[in-house]
XYZ file of C-alpha atoms in Angstrom:
298
model
C -14.025 -13.879 -17.567
C -10.642 -12.827 -16.204
C -10.756 -9.168 -15.186
C -8.524 -6.614 -16.861
C -8.040 -4.769 -13.588
C -8.346 -5.727 -9.925
C -8.700 -3.840 -6.674
C -6.363 -4.894 -3.871
C -7.341 -4.294 -0.247
C -4.164 -4.310 1.832
C -4.825 -5.793 5.267
C -1.298 -6.010 6.652
C -1.386 -2.997 8.994
C -4.453 -4.395 10.785
C -5.239 -8.056 10.136
C -1.553 -8.773 9.668
C 0.130 -6.933 12.516
C -2.481 -7.779 15.153
C -1.649 -11.448 14.681
C 2.136 -11.127 14.679
C 4.036 -12.202 17.783
C 6.266 -9.119 17.838
C 4.659 -5.750 18.583
C 5.383 -2.620 16.554
C 5.347 1.008 17.624
C 2.803 3.543 16.481
C 5.470 5.253 14.384
C 6.385 1.967 12.699
C 2.779 1.246 11.811
C 2.349 4.766 10.451
C 5.431 4.305 8.274
C 4.131 0.994 6.941
C 0.820 2.559 5.944
C 2.555 5.527 4.298
C 4.916 3.174 2.436
C 1.965 1.147 1.175
C 0.224 4.287 -0.035
C 3.377 5.337 -1.856
C 3.449 1.909 -3.540
C 0.027 2.595 -5.071
C -2.376 0.785 -2.729
C -5.774 2.489 -2.790
C -7.364 0.614 0.125
C -5.288 0.059 3.270
C -6.772 -1.361 6.469
C -5.393 1.053 9.044
C -6.524 -0.531 12.336
C -9.491 -1.400 14.480
C -11.521 0.112 17.299
C -11.889 -3.104 19.250
C -11.414 -3.173 23.018
C -7.677 -3.077 23.861
C -8.430 -5.923 26.276
C -9.038 -8.205 23.284
C -6.713 -6.687 20.674
C -4.018 -4.700 22.507
C -1.893 -4.239 19.381
C -4.579 -2.051 17.811
C -5.054 0.188 20.864
C -3.238 3.066 19.133
C -5.458 3.163 16.030
C -6.636 6.728 16.663
C -3.009 7.875 16.926
C -2.115 5.988 13.752
C -4.947 7.616 11.806
C -3.905 11.029 13.061
C -0.293 10.406 12.077
C -0.477 8.947 8.585
C 0.032 11.029 5.478
C -3.501 10.438 4.233
C -3.781 10.479 0.449
C -6.993 11.766 -1.114
C -7.416 8.770 -3.401
C -6.753 6.177 -0.695
C -9.286 4.629 1.689
C -8.132 3.703 5.205
C -10.879 1.431 6.598
C -10.973 0.368 10.242
C -12.662 -2.609 11.860
C -15.434 -1.887 14.365
C -17.289 -4.459 16.522
C -20.111 -2.347 17.952
C -21.498 1.170 18.423
C -18.741 2.114 20.860
C -16.189 1.204 18.234
C -18.129 3.121 15.607
C -18.190 6.270 17.731
C -14.410 6.039 18.120
C -14.019 5.588 14.375
C -16.313 8.524 13.703
C -14.232 10.690 16.038
C -11.208 9.855 13.895
C -13.081 11.013 10.774
C -12.754 7.723 8.914
C -14.393 7.317 5.537
C -14.915 3.576 5.753
C -15.463 0.948 8.424
C -15.627 -2.835 8.322
C -17.813 -5.274 10.230
C -17.269 -9.017 10.535
C -19.375 -12.140 10.837
C -18.690 -15.873 10.638
C -20.258 -18.500 8.412
C -20.418 -21.029 11.262
C -21.976 -20.791 14.697
C -18.964 -22.307 16.484
C -16.513 -19.793 15.052
C -18.890 -16.919 15.757
C -19.204 -17.943 19.406
C -15.455 -18.387 19.907
C -14.448 -15.313 17.944
C -16.988 -12.690 19.039
C -18.920 -14.506 21.795
C -22.323 -14.497 20.132
C -24.379 -16.346 17.551
C -24.460 -15.371 13.882
C -27.936 -13.883 14.307
C -26.839 -11.927 17.376
C -23.794 -10.587 15.532
C -25.974 -9.290 12.715
C -28.299 -7.560 15.154
C -25.282 -6.017 16.861
C -24.022 -4.665 13.553
C -27.355 -3.380 12.246
C -27.293 -0.058 14.179
C -23.591 0.336 13.379
C -24.243 0.100 9.655
C -27.254 2.413 9.859
C -25.278 5.025 11.792
C -22.339 4.806 9.399
C -24.476 5.185 6.296
C -26.266 8.146 7.855
C -22.853 9.811 8.240
C -21.800 9.014 4.673
C -19.304 6.382 5.875
C -18.974 3.288 3.697
C -19.264 -0.167 5.280
C -17.419 -3.297 4.208
C -18.514 -6.718 5.415
C -16.219 -9.626 6.207
C -17.374 -13.249 6.244
C -15.040 -15.692 8.025
C -14.625 -19.437 7.464
C -16.101 -19.507 3.959
C -14.118 -22.609 2.927
C -13.719 -24.405 6.210
C -14.087 -23.965 9.958
C -11.572 -25.131 12.601
C -14.473 -26.377 14.740
C -17.085 -27.589 12.245
C -15.031 -28.626 9.224
C -16.697 -28.222 5.817
C -18.887 -25.160 5.300
C -21.856 -25.253 2.932
C -21.630 -22.670 0.114
C -25.280 -21.751 0.715
C -24.471 -20.774 4.310
C -21.860 -18.340 2.988
C -24.268 -17.044 0.361
C -27.019 -16.488 2.930
C -24.782 -14.486 5.254
C -23.322 -12.495 2.357
C -26.799 -11.561 1.176
C -27.808 -10.421 4.652
C -24.730 -8.223 4.974
C -25.348 -6.764 1.520
C -28.991 -6.042 2.314
C -27.898 -4.426 5.558
C -25.888 -1.902 3.549
C -22.374 -3.290 3.050
C -21.032 -2.035 -0.269
C -18.441 -4.814 -0.473
C -18.400 -8.376 0.920
C -15.031 -10.005 1.613
C -15.131 -13.815 1.667
C -12.436 -15.110 4.000
C -10.854 -18.557 3.864
C -9.807 -18.089 7.470
C -7.918 -21.351 7.916
C -6.638 -21.559 4.346
C -7.997 -25.019 3.536
C -9.869 -24.059 0.388
C -8.966 -25.406 -3.048
C -9.890 -23.933 -6.454
C -12.924 -26.108 -7.136
C -14.391 -25.450 -3.719
C -13.595 -21.746 -4.054
C -15.507 -21.571 -7.334
C -18.479 -23.473 -5.924
C -18.615 -21.073 -2.991
C -18.309 -18.000 -5.240
C -20.992 -19.373 -7.575
C -23.396 -19.673 -4.644
C -22.649 -16.157 -3.423
C -22.986 -14.377 -6.777
C -26.452 -15.868 -7.191
C -27.468 -13.793 -4.153
C -25.352 -10.625 -4.353
C -23.867 -8.683 -7.294
C -20.592 -10.105 -8.550
C -18.844 -6.734 -8.468
C -19.246 -6.348 -4.684
C -17.596 -9.698 -3.897
C -13.978 -9.873 -2.706
C -11.746 -12.859 -2.028
C -9.619 -13.119 1.127
C -7.469 -16.259 0.952
C -4.999 -17.540 3.518
C -2.018 -19.549 2.334
C -1.858 -22.164 5.094
C -1.955 -25.018 2.568
C -0.290 -23.084 -0.270
C -3.581 -22.615 -2.144
C -4.088 -18.858 -1.956
C -2.883 -17.853 -5.439
C -4.667 -20.821 -7.019
C -7.862 -19.745 -5.276
C -7.412 -16.157 -6.466
C -7.125 -17.379 -10.050
C -10.161 -19.614 -9.576
C -12.158 -16.655 -8.256
C -11.002 -14.429 -11.118
C -12.252 -17.071 -13.540
C -15.671 -16.399 -12.002
C -15.270 -12.662 -12.606
C -14.198 -11.615 -9.109
C -11.955 -8.539 -9.278
C -11.373 -7.557 -5.619
C -8.873 -9.335 -3.381
C -7.472 -8.853 0.110
C -3.802 -9.502 0.754
C -1.177 -8.708 3.359
C 2.250 -7.242 2.684
C 5.046 -9.724 3.507
C 2.337 -12.300 4.283
C 1.799 -10.754 7.709
C -0.692 -12.318 10.094
C -2.992 -15.295 10.283
C -5.822 -16.086 12.666
C -5.348 -16.555 16.420
C -8.561 -18.596 16.625
C -7.556 -21.090 13.943
C -4.654 -23.405 14.721
C -2.224 -23.574 11.823
C -3.635 -20.577 9.933
C -0.332 -18.792 9.983
C -0.328 -16.561 6.937
C -2.374 -14.294 4.752
C -1.662 -14.242 1.044
C 1.408 -12.035 0.533
C 0.576 -8.902 -1.454
C 3.897 -9.097 -3.303
C 3.144 -12.626 -4.551
C -0.318 -11.586 -5.701
C 0.947 -8.517 -7.585
C 3.721 -10.532 -9.242
C 1.136 -12.988 -10.550
C -1.201 -10.244 -11.735
C 1.633 -8.362 -13.456
C 2.646 -11.566 -15.228
C -0.910 -12.045 -16.460
C -1.232 -8.485 -17.707
C -3.933 -7.697 -15.142
C -3.620 -4.130 -13.857
C -3.517 -3.338 -10.148
C -1.905 0.097 -10.107
C 0.693 -1.118 -7.595
C 4.467 -0.678 -7.904
C 5.911 -4.099 -7.073
C 9.388 -2.842 -6.175
C 8.025 -0.289 -3.728
C 5.686 -2.883 -2.281
C 8.575 -5.310 -1.753
C 10.571 -2.548 -0.059
C 7.673 -1.832 2.303
C 7.334 -5.522 3.128
C 11.048 -5.959 3.709
C 11.113 -2.937 6.008
C 8.312 -4.165 8.267
C 9.744 -7.708 8.238
C 13.047 -6.284 9.519
C 11.184 -4.476 12.294
C 9.531 -7.769 13.251
C 12.860 -9.572 13.191
C 11.885 -12.155 10.611
C 12.148 -12.910 6.904
C 9.391 -11.748 4.604
C 6.537 -14.192 4.149
C 6.551 -13.374 0.439
C 8.299 -15.819 -1.888
C 8.612 -13.064 -4.477
C 10.253 -10.685 -2.021
C 12.753 -13.345 -0.961
C 13.541 -14.214 -4.577
C 14.052 -10.576 -5.539
C 16.323 -10.053 -2.532
C 18.465 -13.037 -3.558
C 18.596 -12.165 -7.263
């Protein structure tokens, strides 16, 4: 059931940069987003309208959105936590927002200071308002293959939350292995549970590479027919709430694998590597992509 084509959602400019130790300027973030668009990415997370008190590195999201060279065929989703965030996103004329919930109560409490049920009630008016404005909504589920506080996570818990987000109006559900402990068999069991409750074609995989399992988990998910994946250029980011979760799957590594398998993504690998190398230089570190490092040393 391997797909012939996949959609890549690039999360580096938001999920990646907000979790990097070194800050970047507004102009540098704008350049990264423009470089990613030029490389062929069609979905690029541009920022978030979360309180600057909690995520200071995303405080300039409105300025970033105003400054990018927005391409007609590219979506630039932003993360919103509540109605205040939605109103800010609406003022920036975004076409897509994202909301986020956790598959475990402990992570939900420590991440967004409320229970799973409370988070869903908080997001319900946000989704309704967005849909009324013709704005698409993407849903994120955290800790689908393990929680830093509760350990193993039951696939049915992930499936239940995914179904509720889908019924609420999310057009796409991203399943996040937040601490990167998942392995292929567990990834397939989790996906199997989810696609019994929501359509397969709305499910996305978001795998962290903490234990070096991200590409293996992508392949395992593709074997179940999943054709949407999140990744982060240069492997930017991680999760500040999960000790040891120090890297998203690098977009360059994912595209290299897909190209080698003859699976289309529409992304120019050389341009993507250049974009990753440029932002890595700004951050003062080597790229988190093995492919980028290998190409640089070739």
